[in-house]
Amino acid sequence: MKDRDASDIEITLLLEAVFQKYGYDFTQYSEAHVRRRIMNRMSLSHMNTVSELQNAVLHDELIAAKLLQDLSITVTEMFRDPGFYKSVRENVIPILKTYPFIKIWHAGCSTGEEAYSMAVLLKEEGLYDRTTIYATDFNQQALNQAKEGIFSNEMVKEYTLNYQLSGGQESFAGYYTADSEHVIMNQALKKNIVWANHNLVTDSMFAEVHMILCRNVLIYFDKALQNKVQTLFYESLTNGGILCLGSKESIRFSEVFDAYSELDKKQRIFKKKYKE
Ligand SMILES: C[S@@+](CC[C@H](N)C(=O)[O-])C[C@H]1O[C@@H](n2cnc3c(N)ncnc32)[C@H](O)[C@@H]1O
């Protein structure tokens, strides 16, 4: 048997400790991602070995909470990848317009920018009032921020540009009120968004929905876990439902690939085939 590096063994033990003590399962996250984040936490906490970090995580909830934040990368933005939203307007909205009511699931919504972007888009397309948006994440801190809908105004210039590039024709400033440091999203955008804590690894199906968006989340999972989550998405979608992965992710290698047709190859937007 090949000798494993000591730090590999320590990482396995640390992830097991996190799972047993706190119930978060990172054992099937990409090795490179997990290693990078652990090394970063050790360096910030002036620790020399992973075992030292493991000991701290088991006995100090504050360090554990920090490590959970480290492993959950929450980087996001409004109308992130504007070309994606442009494609949703062109290729998906006409399909959604045929439905009497619409349920959309944002899996891994982070601090909410993606769900608010979708609310804006649906409002402009006249669909928001008949839509429920379920926005879920396993990071409660991010969800709390999402619920508030208050963002730093430093990003507004970039978000406004993203919005325009995504095909938005209104004034983006009409969707929020601003103070000297923040923008506060309009109550009207929040009204049909349900925020909920859901872990894609350990929780089961969330709801039956017409559309799922899961962008920039599966890249942190290993292939087996990606495959498992794709099965969860497949089971959660109605016949003809839409799966949006965004340009960085793929289902090409998953077991359910053949069960979808491609609506937009570049933006990785798929439509679930009707079962005979
Ligand atoms: C980089 S953000 C992506 C946010 C947004 N979808 C976007 O594309 O801008 C990744 C999010 O996935 C969440 N995440 C990671 N693992 C998860 C899991 N097992 N269950 C639910 N959410 C998870 C993280 O907490 C984080 O908020």
PDB file of C-alpha atoms and ligand atoms in Angstrom:
ATOM      1  CA  MET A   1       0.000   0.000   0.000  1.00  0.00           C
ATOM      2  CA  LYS A   2       1.246   3.466  -0.921  1.00  0.00           C
ATOM      3  CA  ASP A   3       2.277   5.633   2.017  1.00  0.00           C
ATOM      4  CA  ARG A   4      -0.032   8.601   2.403  1.00  0.00           C
ATOM      5  CA  ASP A   5       1.414  11.927   3.246  1.00  0.00           C
ATOM      6  CA  ALA A   6       0.898  12.698   6.963  1.00  0.00           C
ATOM      7  CA  SER A   7      -1.002  15.892   6.199  1.00  0.00           C
ATOM      8  CA  ASP A   8      -3.385  13.968   3.861  1.00  0.00           C
ATOM      9  CA  ILE A   9      -4.207  11.651   6.756  1.00  0.00           C
ATOM     10  CA  GLU A  10      -4.649  14.593   9.095  1.00  0.00           C
ATOM     11  CA  ILE A  11      -7.023  16.285   6.636  1.00  0.00           C
ATOM     12  CA  THR A  12      -9.134  13.119   6.426  1.00  0.00           C
ATOM     13  CA  LEU A  13      -9.307  13.026  10.232  1.00  0.00           C
ATOM     14  CA  LEU A  14     -10.140  16.734  10.463  1.00  0.00           C
ATOM     15  CA  LEU A  15     -13.032  16.399   7.978  1.00  0.00           C
ATOM     16  CA  GLU A  16     -14.316  13.381   9.896  1.00  0.00           C
ATOM     17  CA  ALA A  17     -14.144  15.395  13.138  1.00  0.00           C
ATOM     18  CA  VAL A  18     -16.059  18.293  11.539  1.00  0.00           C
ATOM     19  CA  PHE A  19     -18.722  15.868  10.325  1.00  0.00           C
ATOM     20  CA  GLN A  20     -19.076  14.014  13.618  1.00  0.00           C
ATOM     21  CA  LYS A  21     -19.142  17.124  15.779  1.00  0.00           C
ATOM     22  CA  TYR A  22     -20.993  19.621  13.580  1.00  0.00           C
ATOM     23  CA  GLY A  23     -22.788  17.493  10.933  1.00  0.00           C
ATOM     24  CA  TYR A  24     -21.186  19.235   7.916  1.00  0.00           C
ATOM     25  CA  ASP A  25     -19.822  16.739   5.413  1.00  0.00           C
ATOM     26  CA  PHE A  26     -16.884  18.022   3.357  1.00  0.00           C
ATOM     27  CA  THR A  27     -15.373  14.592   2.721  1.00  0.00           C
ATOM     28  CA  GLN A  28     -16.411  14.673  -0.954  1.00  0.00           C
ATOM     29  CA  TYR A  29     -15.344  18.229  -1.693  1.00  0.00           C
ATOM     30  CA  SER A  30     -12.477  18.672  -4.127  1.00  0.00           C
ATOM     31  CA  GLU A  31      -9.202  17.816  -2.400  1.00  0.00           C
ATOM     32  CA  ALA A  32      -7.381  20.851  -3.758  1.00  0.00           C
ATOM     33  CA  HIS A  33     -10.097  23.233  -2.521  1.00  0.00           C
ATOM     34  CA  VAL A  34     -10.232  21.678   0.958  1.00  0.00           C
ATOM     35  CA  ARG A  35      -6.440  21.613   1.328  1.00  0.00           C
ATOM     36  CA  ARG A  36      -6.102  25.251   0.230  1.00  0.00           C
ATOM     37  CA  ARG A  37      -8.745  26.471   2.675  1.00  0.00           C
ATOM     38  CA  ILE A  38      -7.355  24.434   5.586  1.00  0.00           C
ATOM     39  CA  MET A  39      -3.810  25.688   4.969  1.00  0.00           C
ATOM     40  CA  ASN A  40      -5.147  29.232   4.842  1.00  0.00           C
ATOM     41  CA  ARG A  41      -6.969  28.835   8.173  1.00  0.00           C
ATOM     42  CA  MET A  42      -3.834  27.319   9.764  1.00  0.00           C
ATOM     43  CA  SER A  43      -1.754  30.230   8.588  1.00  0.00           C
ATOM     44  CA  LEU A  44      -4.265  32.825   9.867  1.00  0.00           C
ATOM     45  CA  SER A  45      -4.446  31.003  13.224  1.00  0.00           C
ATOM     46  CA  HIS A  46      -0.639  30.564  13.465  1.00  0.00           C
ATOM     47  CA  MET A  47      -0.856  26.766  13.560  1.00  0.00           C
ATOM     48  CA  ASN A  48       1.799  24.381  12.260  1.00  0.00           C
ATOM     49  CA  THR A  49      -0.114  21.143  11.804  1.00  0.00           C
ATOM     50  CA  VAL A  50      -3.576  20.089  10.661  1.00  0.00           C
ATOM     51  CA  SER A  51      -3.871  18.078  13.893  1.00  0.00           C
ATOM     52  CA  GLU A  52      -3.517  21.294  15.853  1.00  0.00           C
ATOM     53  CA  LEU A  53      -6.386  22.758  13.836  1.00  0.00           C
ATOM     54  CA  GLN A  54      -8.433  19.588  14.377  1.00  0.00           C
ATOM     55  CA  ASN A  55      -7.956  19.851  18.133  1.00  0.00           C
ATOM     56  CA  ALA A  56      -9.030  23.501  18.069  1.00  0.00           C
ATOM     57  CA  VAL A  57     -12.057  22.772  15.876  1.00  0.00           C
ATOM     58  CA  LEU A  58     -13.247  20.074  18.283  1.00  0.00           C
ATOM     59  CA  HIS A  59     -12.950  22.277  21.362  1.00  0.00           C
ATOM     60  CA  ASP A  60     -13.515  25.811  20.119  1.00  0.00           C
ATOM     61  CA  GLU A  61     -16.768  26.574  18.275  1.00  0.00           C
ATOM     62  CA  LEU A  62     -15.434  29.916  17.123  1.00  0.00           C
ATOM     63  CA  ILE A  63     -12.575  28.307  15.174  1.00  0.00           C
ATOM     64  CA  ALA A  64     -15.015  25.699  13.830  1.00  0.00           C
ATOM     65  CA  ALA A  65     -17.331  28.458  12.605  1.00  0.00           C
ATOM     66  CA  LYS A  66     -14.390  30.175  10.919  1.00  0.00           C
ATOM     67  CA  LEU A  67     -13.366  26.975   9.165  1.00  0.00           C
ATOM     68  CA  LEU A  68     -16.942  26.432   7.945  1.00  0.00           C
ATOM     69  CA  GLN A  69     -16.913  29.953   6.486  1.00  0.00           C
ATOM     70  CA  ASP A  70     -13.545  29.208   4.863  1.00  0.00           C
ATOM     71  CA  LEU A  71     -14.842  26.053   3.208  1.00  0.00           C
ATOM     72  CA  SER A  72     -17.985  27.775   1.961  1.00  0.00           C
ATOM     73  CA  ILE A  73     -16.790  30.278  -0.627  1.00  0.00           C
ATOM     74  CA  THR A  74     -19.515  32.932  -0.769  1.00  0.00           C
ATOM     75  CA  VAL A  75     -18.202  35.144  -3.585  1.00  0.00           C
ATOM     76  CA  THR A  76     -21.134  36.269  -5.716  1.00  0.00           C
ATOM     77  CA  GLU A  77     -22.532  39.316  -7.484  1.00  0.00           C
ATOM     78  CA  MET A  78     -25.702  40.711  -9.049  1.00  0.00           C
ATOM     79  CA  PHE A  79     -26.240  39.585 -12.621  1.00  0.00           C
ATOM     80  CA  ARG A  80     -22.993  37.598 -12.410  1.00  0.00           C
ATOM     81  CA  ASP A  81     -21.990  36.540 -15.931  1.00  0.00           C
ATOM     82  CA  PRO A  82     -24.469  38.863 -17.694  1.00  0.00           C
ATOM     83  CA  GLY A  83     -24.480  36.602 -20.778  1.00  0.00           C
ATOM     84  CA  PHE A  84     -26.108  33.934 -18.651  1.00  0.00           C
ATOM     85  CA  TYR A  85     -29.064  36.188 -17.732  1.00  0.00           C
ATOM     86  CA  LYS A  86     -29.326  37.299 -21.354  1.00  0.00           C
ATOM     87  CA  SER A  87     -29.704  33.672 -22.328  1.00  0.00           C
ATOM     88  CA  VAL A  88     -32.308  33.113 -19.590  1.00  0.00           C
ATOM     89  CA  ARG A  89     -34.309  36.049 -21.000  1.00  0.00           C
ATOM     90  CA  GLU A  90     -34.085  34.667 -24.525  1.00  0.00           C
ATOM     91  CA  ASN A  91     -34.270  30.911 -24.055  1.00  0.00           C
ATOM     92  CA  VAL A  92     -36.001  30.229 -20.739  1.00  0.00           C
ATOM     93  CA  ILE A  93     -38.504  33.032 -20.156  1.00  0.00           C
ATOM     94  CA  PRO A  94     -40.655  32.048 -23.184  1.00  0.00           C
ATOM     95  CA  ILE A  95     -41.004  28.566 -21.655  1.00  0.00           C
ATOM     96  CA  LEU A  96     -41.810  29.890 -18.175  1.00  0.00           C
ATOM     97  CA  LYS A  97     -44.447  32.193 -19.677  1.00  0.00           C
ATOM     98  CA  THR A  98     -46.504  29.127 -20.573  1.00  0.00           C
ATOM     99  CA  TYR A  99     -46.810  28.093 -16.896  1.00  0.00           C
ATOM    100  CA  PRO A 100     -49.661  29.294 -14.646  1.00  0.00           C
ATOM    101  CA  PHE A 101     -47.320  29.369 -11.637  1.00  0.00           C
ATOM    102  CA  ILE A 102     -43.568  28.974 -11.406  1.00  0.00           C
ATOM    103  CA  LYS A 103     -41.257  27.557  -8.755  1.00  0.00           C
ATOM    104  CA  ILE A 104     -37.536  28.306  -8.978  1.00  0.00           C
ATOM    105  CA  TRP A 105     -34.779  26.922  -6.775  1.00  0.00           C
ATOM    106  CA  HIS A 106     -31.457  28.739  -6.342  1.00  0.00           C
ATOM    107  CA  ALA A 107     -29.228  26.085  -4.760  1.00  0.00           C
ATOM    108  CA  GLY A 108     -26.170  27.650  -3.107  1.00  0.00           C
ATOM    109  CA  CYS A 109     -27.530  31.204  -3.209  1.00  0.00           C
ATOM    110  CA  SER A 110     -24.848  32.633  -0.898  1.00  0.00           C
ATOM    111  CA  THR A 111     -25.718  36.207   0.161  1.00  0.00           C
ATOM    112  CA  GLY A 112     -28.658  36.417  -2.218  1.00  0.00           C
ATOM    113  CA  GLU A 113     -27.467  38.539  -5.150  1.00  0.00           C
ATOM    114  CA  GLU A 114     -28.374  35.804  -7.638  1.00  0.00           C
ATOM    115  CA  ALA A 115     -31.924  35.454  -6.320  1.00  0.00           C
ATOM    116  CA  TYR A 116     -32.468  39.238  -6.315  1.00  0.00           C
ATOM    117  CA  SER A 117     -31.188  39.373  -9.909  1.00  0.00           C
ATOM    118  CA  MET A 118     -33.714  36.722 -10.887  1.00  0.00           C
ATOM    119  CA  ALA A 119     -36.493  38.610  -9.090  1.00  0.00           C
ATOM    120  CA  VAL A 120     -35.646  41.738 -11.114  1.00  0.00           C
ATOM    121  CA  LEU A 121     -35.617  39.796 -14.365  1.00  0.00           C
ATOM    122  CA  LEU A 122     -38.932  38.065 -13.612  1.00  0.00           C
ATOM    123  CA  LYS A 123     -40.523  41.383 -12.646  1.00  0.00           C
ATOM    124  CA  GLU A 124     -39.514  42.894 -15.958  1.00  0.00           C
ATOM    125  CA  GLU A 125     -40.902  39.881 -17.803  1.00  0.00           C
ATOM    126  CA  GLY A 126     -44.215  40.109 -15.930  1.00  0.00           C
ATOM    127  CA  LEU A 127     -43.684  36.747 -14.192  1.00  0.00           C
ATOM    128  CA  TYR A 128     -42.688  37.650 -10.658  1.00  0.00           C
ATOM    129  CA  ASP A 129     -46.183  37.698  -9.168  1.00  0.00           C
ATOM    130  CA  ARG A 130     -46.783  34.079 -10.119  1.00  0.00           C
ATOM    131  CA  THR A 131     -43.350  32.856  -9.047  1.00  0.00           C
ATOM    132  CA  THR A 132     -41.957  31.484  -5.799  1.00  0.00           C
ATOM    133  CA  ILE A 133     -38.173  31.622  -5.566  1.00  0.00           C
ATOM    134  CA  TYR A 134     -36.635  29.179  -3.094  1.00  0.00           C
ATOM    135  CA  ALA A 135     -33.133  30.382  -2.286  1.00  0.00           C
ATOM    136  CA  THR A 136     -31.093  27.928  -0.221  1.00  0.00           C
ATOM    137  CA  ASP A 137     -27.609  27.615   1.191  1.00  0.00           C
ATOM    138  CA  PHE A 138     -25.999  25.720   4.060  1.00  0.00           C
ATOM    139  CA  ASN A 139     -24.235  28.843   5.265  1.00  0.00           C
ATOM    140  CA  GLN A 140     -26.622  30.484   7.757  1.00  0.00           C
ATOM    141  CA  GLN A 141     -24.508  33.615   8.011  1.00  0.00           C
ATOM    142  CA  ALA A 142     -24.759  34.155   4.250  1.00  0.00           C
ATOM    143  CA  LEU A 143     -28.507  33.447   4.339  1.00  0.00           C
ATOM    144  CA  ASN A 144     -29.071  36.010   7.110  1.00  0.00           C
ATOM    145  CA  GLN A 145     -27.365  38.619   4.957  1.00  0.00           C
ATOM    146  CA  ALA A 146     -29.390  37.531   1.932  1.00  0.00           C
ATOM    147  CA  LYS A 147     -32.663  37.955   3.823  1.00  0.00           C
ATOM    148  CA  GLU A 148     -31.735  41.512   4.762  1.00  0.00           C
ATOM    149  CA  GLY A 149     -30.996  42.400   1.153  1.00  0.00           C
ATOM    150  CA  ILE A 150     -28.521  45.092   2.145  1.00  0.00           C
ATOM    151  CA  PHE A 151     -25.332  45.325   0.096  1.00  0.00           C
ATOM    152  CA  SER A 152     -22.307  47.588   0.057  1.00  0.00           C
ATOM    153  CA  ASN A 153     -22.787  50.455  -2.371  1.00  0.00           C
ATOM    154  CA  GLU A 154     -19.204  50.018  -3.590  1.00  0.00           C
ATOM    155  CA  MET A 155     -20.418  47.316  -5.949  1.00  0.00           C
ATOM    156  CA  VAL A 156     -23.340  49.207  -7.413  1.00  0.00           C
ATOM    157  CA  LYS A 157     -21.500  50.551 -10.440  1.00  0.00           C
ATOM    158  CA  GLU A 158     -20.422  47.063 -11.455  1.00  0.00           C
ATOM    159  CA  TYR A 159     -23.877  45.583 -10.761  1.00  0.00           C
ATOM    160  CA  THR A 160     -25.539  48.281 -12.830  1.00  0.00           C
ATOM    161  CA  LEU A 161     -23.227  47.483 -15.729  1.00  0.00           C
ATOM    162  CA  ASN A 162     -23.897  43.742 -15.330  1.00  0.00           C
ATOM    163  CA  TYR A 163     -27.626  44.451 -15.335  1.00  0.00           C
ATOM    164  CA  GLN A 164     -27.375  46.475 -18.535  1.00  0.00           C
ATOM    165  CA  LEU A 165     -25.199  43.846 -20.233  1.00  0.00           C
ATOM    166  CA  SER A 166     -27.733  41.191 -19.253  1.00  0.00           C
ATOM    167  CA  GLY A 167     -30.378  42.968 -21.321  1.00  0.00           C
ATOM    168  CA  GLY A 168     -31.930  45.094 -18.561  1.00  0.00           C
ATOM    169  CA  GLN A 169     -33.595  48.182 -19.985  1.00  0.00           C
ATOM    170  CA  GLU A 170     -34.885  49.937 -16.872  1.00  0.00           C
ATOM    171  CA  SER A 171     -32.956  52.079 -14.413  1.00  0.00           C
ATOM    172  CA  PHE A 172     -31.252  49.625 -12.026  1.00  0.00           C
ATOM    173  CA  ALA A 173     -31.405  52.327  -9.323  1.00  0.00           C
ATOM    174  CA  GLY A 174     -35.173  51.839  -9.277  1.00  0.00           C
ATOM    175  CA  TYR A 175     -34.717  48.464  -7.560  1.00  0.00           C
ATOM    176  CA  TYR A 176     -33.105  49.720  -4.361  1.00  0.00           C
ATOM    177  CA  THR A 177     -32.865  52.646  -1.993  1.00  0.00           C
ATOM    178  CA  ALA A 178     -29.430  53.859  -0.950  1.00  0.00           C
ATOM    179  CA  ASP A 179     -27.803  55.426   2.084  1.00  0.00           C
ATOM    180  CA  SER A 180     -24.213  56.631   2.306  1.00  0.00           C
ATOM    181  CA  GLU A 181     -22.764  53.106   2.473  1.00  0.00           C
ATOM    182  CA  HIS A 182     -25.418  50.642   1.410  1.00  0.00           C
ATOM    183  CA  VAL A 183     -28.082  49.775  -1.064  1.00  0.00           C
ATOM    184  CA  ILE A 184     -31.257  48.203   0.291  1.00  0.00           C
ATOM    185  CA  MET A 185     -33.206  46.036  -2.128  1.00  0.00           C
ATOM    186  CA  ASN A 186     -36.883  46.937  -2.564  1.00  0.00           C
ATOM    187  CA  GLN A 187     -39.389  45.054  -0.451  1.00  0.00           C
ATOM    188  CA  ALA A 188     -41.321  44.243  -3.632  1.00  0.00           C
ATOM    189  CA  LEU A 189     -38.407  42.052  -4.792  1.00  0.00           C
ATOM    190  CA  LYS A 190     -38.278  40.132  -1.510  1.00  0.00           C
ATOM    191  CA  LYS A 191     -41.938  39.287  -1.314  1.00  0.00           C
ATOM    192  CA  ASN A 192     -41.843  35.974  -3.214  1.00  0.00           C
ATOM    193  CA  ILE A 193     -38.409  34.778  -2.112  1.00  0.00           C
ATOM    194  CA  VAL A 194     -38.283  32.016   0.506  1.00  0.00           C
ATOM    195  CA  TRP A 195     -34.836  31.746   2.119  1.00  0.00           C
ATOM    196  CA  ALA A 196     -33.992  28.372   3.648  1.00  0.00           C
ATOM    197  CA  ASN A 197     -31.082  26.434   5.061  1.00  0.00           C
ATOM    198  CA  HIS A 198     -30.429  23.355   2.922  1.00  0.00           C
ATOM    199  CA  ASN A 199     -27.284  21.268   2.566  1.00  0.00           C
ATOM    200  CA  LEU A 200     -26.862  19.729  -0.883  1.00  0.00           C
ATOM    201  CA  VAL A 201     -24.681  16.948   0.538  1.00  0.00           C
ATOM    202  CA  THR A 202     -26.708  15.733   3.488  1.00  0.00           C
ATOM    203  CA  ASP A 203     -30.296  16.947   2.904  1.00  0.00           C
ATOM    204  CA  SER A 204     -32.773  15.358   0.552  1.00  0.00           C
ATOM    205  CA  MET A 205     -35.038  16.853  -2.116  1.00  0.00           C
ATOM    206  CA  PHE A 206     -36.076  20.397  -1.279  1.00  0.00           C
ATOM    207  CA  ALA A 207     -39.175  20.857  -3.441  1.00  0.00           C
ATOM    208  CA  GLU A 208     -40.496  20.018  -6.898  1.00  0.00           C
ATOM    209  CA  VAL A 209     -39.609  22.984  -9.080  1.00  0.00           C
ATOM    210  CA  HIS A 210     -39.731  24.190 -12.689  1.00  0.00           C
ATOM    211  CA  MET A 211     -36.224  25.610 -12.726  1.00  0.00           C
ATOM    212  CA  ILE A 212     -33.006  25.070 -10.762  1.00  0.00           C
ATOM    213  CA  LEU A 213     -30.017  27.385 -10.763  1.00  0.00           C
ATOM    214  CA  CYS A 214     -26.833  26.053  -9.231  1.00  0.00           C
ATOM    215  CA  ARG A 215     -23.885  28.063 -10.422  1.00  0.00           C
ATOM    216  CA  ASN A 216     -20.356  28.159  -8.990  1.00  0.00           C
ATOM    217  CA  VAL A 217     -21.164  25.547  -6.332  1.00  0.00           C
ATOM    218  CA  LEU A 218     -20.473  22.127  -7.861  1.00  0.00           C
ATOM    219  CA  ILE A 219     -16.942  23.179  -8.836  1.00  0.00           C
ATOM    220  CA  TYR A 220     -16.005  22.628  -5.180  1.00  0.00           C
ATOM    221  CA  PHE A 221     -17.318  19.035  -5.162  1.00  0.00           C
ATOM    222  CA  ASP A 222     -15.541  15.892  -6.376  1.00  0.00           C
ATOM    223  CA  LYS A 223     -16.996  13.979  -9.338  1.00  0.00           C
ATOM    224  CA  ALA A 224     -18.939  11.430  -7.256  1.00  0.00           C
ATOM    225  CA  LEU A 225     -20.624  14.166  -5.218  1.00  0.00           C
ATOM    226  CA  GLN A 226     -21.400  16.204  -8.349  1.00  0.00           C
ATOM    227  CA  ASN A 227     -23.077  13.129  -9.759  1.00  0.00           C
ATOM    228  CA  LYS A 228     -25.134  12.605  -6.584  1.00  0.00           C
ATOM    229  CA  VAL A 229     -26.287  16.235  -6.544  1.00  0.00           C
ATOM    230  CA  GLN A 230     -27.180  16.052 -10.240  1.00  0.00           C
ATOM    231  CA  THR A 231     -29.474  13.132  -9.423  1.00  0.00           C
ATOM    232  CA  LEU A 232     -31.084  15.236  -6.675  1.00  0.00           C
ATOM    233  CA  PHE A 233     -31.657  18.055  -9.185  1.00  0.00           C
ATOM    234  CA  TYR A 234     -33.067  15.659 -11.764  1.00  0.00           C
ATOM    235  CA  GLU A 235     -35.538  14.301  -9.223  1.00  0.00           C
ATOM    236  CA  SER A 236     -36.501  17.800  -8.089  1.00  0.00           C
ATOM    237  CA  LEU A 237     -37.338  19.067 -11.586  1.00  0.00           C
ATOM    238  CA  THR A 238     -40.748  18.730 -13.208  1.00  0.00           C
ATOM    239  CA  ASN A 239     -40.883  17.197 -16.688  1.00  0.00           C
ATOM    240  CA  GLY A 240     -39.616  19.857 -19.090  1.00  0.00           C
ATOM    241  CA  GLY A 241     -37.938  21.646 -16.153  1.00  0.00           C
ATOM    242  CA  ILE A 242     -34.880  23.823 -16.661  1.00  0.00           C
ATOM    243  CA  LEU A 243     -31.440  23.241 -15.136  1.00  0.00           C
ATOM    244  CA  CYS A 244     -29.001  26.180 -15.158  1.00  0.00           C
ATOM    245  CA  LEU A 245     -25.407  25.418 -14.268  1.00  0.00           C
ATOM    246  CA  GLY A 246     -23.581  28.394 -15.756  1.00  0.00           C
ATOM    247  CA  SER A 247     -20.459  28.234 -17.857  1.00  0.00           C
ATOM    248  CA  LYS A 248     -18.072  26.682 -15.299  1.00  0.00           C
ATOM    249  CA  GLU A 249     -19.983  23.484 -14.577  1.00  0.00           C
ATOM    250  CA  SER A 250     -20.929  20.415 -16.542  1.00  0.00           C
ATOM    251  CA  ILE A 251     -23.255  17.436 -16.443  1.00  0.00           C
ATOM    252  CA  ARG A 252     -21.590  15.794 -19.409  1.00  0.00           C
ATOM    253  CA  PHE A 253     -20.082  13.109 -17.188  1.00  0.00           C
ATOM    254  CA  SER A 254     -23.053  12.629 -14.905  1.00  0.00           C
ATOM    255  CA  GLU A 255     -25.479   9.713 -15.125  1.00  0.00           C
ATOM    256  CA  VAL A 256     -28.398  12.016 -15.953  1.00  0.00           C
ATOM    257  CA  PHE A 257     -26.782  13.800 -18.925  1.00  0.00           C
ATOM    258  CA  ASP A 258     -28.899  11.915 -21.476  1.00  0.00           C
ATOM    259  CA  ALA A 259     -32.080  12.892 -19.654  1.00  0.00           C
ATOM    260  CA  TYR A 260     -31.659  16.541 -20.741  1.00  0.00           C
ATOM    261  CA  SER A 261     -31.571  18.455 -23.991  1.00  0.00           C
ATOM    262  CA  GLU A 262     -29.343  21.515 -24.308  1.00  0.00           C
ATOM    263  CA  LEU A 263     -31.001  24.940 -24.479  1.00  0.00           C
ATOM    264  CA  ASP A 264     -27.736  26.871 -24.404  1.00  0.00           C
ATOM    265  CA  LYS A 265     -24.495  24.951 -24.694  1.00  0.00           C
ATOM    266  CA  LYS A 266     -22.201  27.822 -23.632  1.00  0.00           C
ATOM    267  CA  GLN A 267     -24.225  28.877 -20.587  1.00  0.00           C
ATOM    268  CA  ARG A 268     -24.975  25.232 -19.706  1.00  0.00           C
ATOM    269  CA  ILE A 269     -28.744  25.584 -19.630  1.00  0.00           C
ATOM    270  CA  PHE A 270     -30.592  22.281 -19.993  1.00  0.00           C
ATOM    271  CA  LYS A 271     -34.186  21.145 -20.341  1.00  0.00           C
ATOM    272  CA  LYS A 272     -35.307  17.911 -18.739  1.00  0.00           C
ATOM    273  CA  LYS A 273     -36.736  15.581 -21.384  1.00  0.00           C
ATOM    274  CA  TYR A 274     -40.300  14.389 -20.922  1.00  0.00           C
ATOM    275  CA  LYS A 275     -40.493  10.852 -19.569  1.00  0.00           C
ATOM    276  CA  GLU A 276     -42.500   8.548 -21.851  1.00  0.00           C
TER     277      GLU A 276
HETATM  278  C1  LIG B   1     -19.369  30.798  -4.864  1.00  0.00           C
HETATM  279  S1  LIG B   1     -20.948  30.803  -4.090  1.00  0.00           S
HETATM  280  C2  LIG B   1     -22.024  30.834  -5.477  1.00  0.00           C
HETATM  281  C3  LIG B   1     -23.170  31.801  -5.278  1.00  0.00           C
HETATM  282  C4  LIG B   1     -24.065  31.986  -6.494  1.00  0.00           C
HETATM  283  N1  LIG B   1     -24.707  30.749  -6.873  1.00  0.00           N
HETATM  284  C5  LIG B   1     -23.298  32.573  -7.646  1.00  0.00           C
HETATM  285  O1  LIG B   1     -23.044  31.872  -8.628  1.00  0.00           O
HETATM  286  O2  LIG B   1     -22.946  33.744  -7.595  1.00  0.00           O
HETATM  287  C6  LIG B   1     -21.053  29.093  -3.537  1.00  0.00           C
HETATM  288  C7  LIG B   1     -22.122  28.887  -2.487  1.00  0.00           C
HETATM  289  O3  LIG B   1     -22.379  27.492  -2.366  1.00  0.00           O
HETATM  290  C8  LIG B   1     -22.653  27.207  -1.018  1.00  0.00           C
HETATM  291  N2  LIG B   1     -22.449  25.793  -0.750  1.00  0.00           N
HETATM  292  C9  LIG B   1     -21.293  25.087  -0.734  1.00  0.00           C
HETATM  293  N3  LIG B   1     -21.530  23.809  -0.372  1.00  0.00           N
HETATM  294  C10 LIG B   1     -22.855  23.710  -0.160  1.00  0.00           C
HETATM  295  C11 LIG B   1     -23.713  22.652   0.253  1.00  0.00           C
HETATM  296  N4  LIG B   1     -23.221  21.438   0.522  1.00  0.00           N
HETATM  297  N5  LIG B   1     -25.036  22.887   0.354  1.00  0.00           N
HETATM  298  C12 LIG B   1     -25.545  24.121   0.101  1.00  0.00           C
HETATM  299  N6  LIG B   1     -24.796  25.172  -0.275  1.00  0.00           N
HETATM  300  C13 LIG B   1     -23.459  24.966  -0.407  1.00  0.00           C
HETATM  301  C14 LIG B   1     -21.674  28.103  -0.260  1.00  0.00           C
HETATM  302  O4  LIG B   1     -22.071  28.299   1.082  1.00  0.00           O
HETATM  303  C15 LIG B   1     -21.716  29.381  -1.095  1.00  0.00           C
HETATM  304  O5  LIG B   1     -22.648  30.284  -0.595  1.00  0.00           O
END
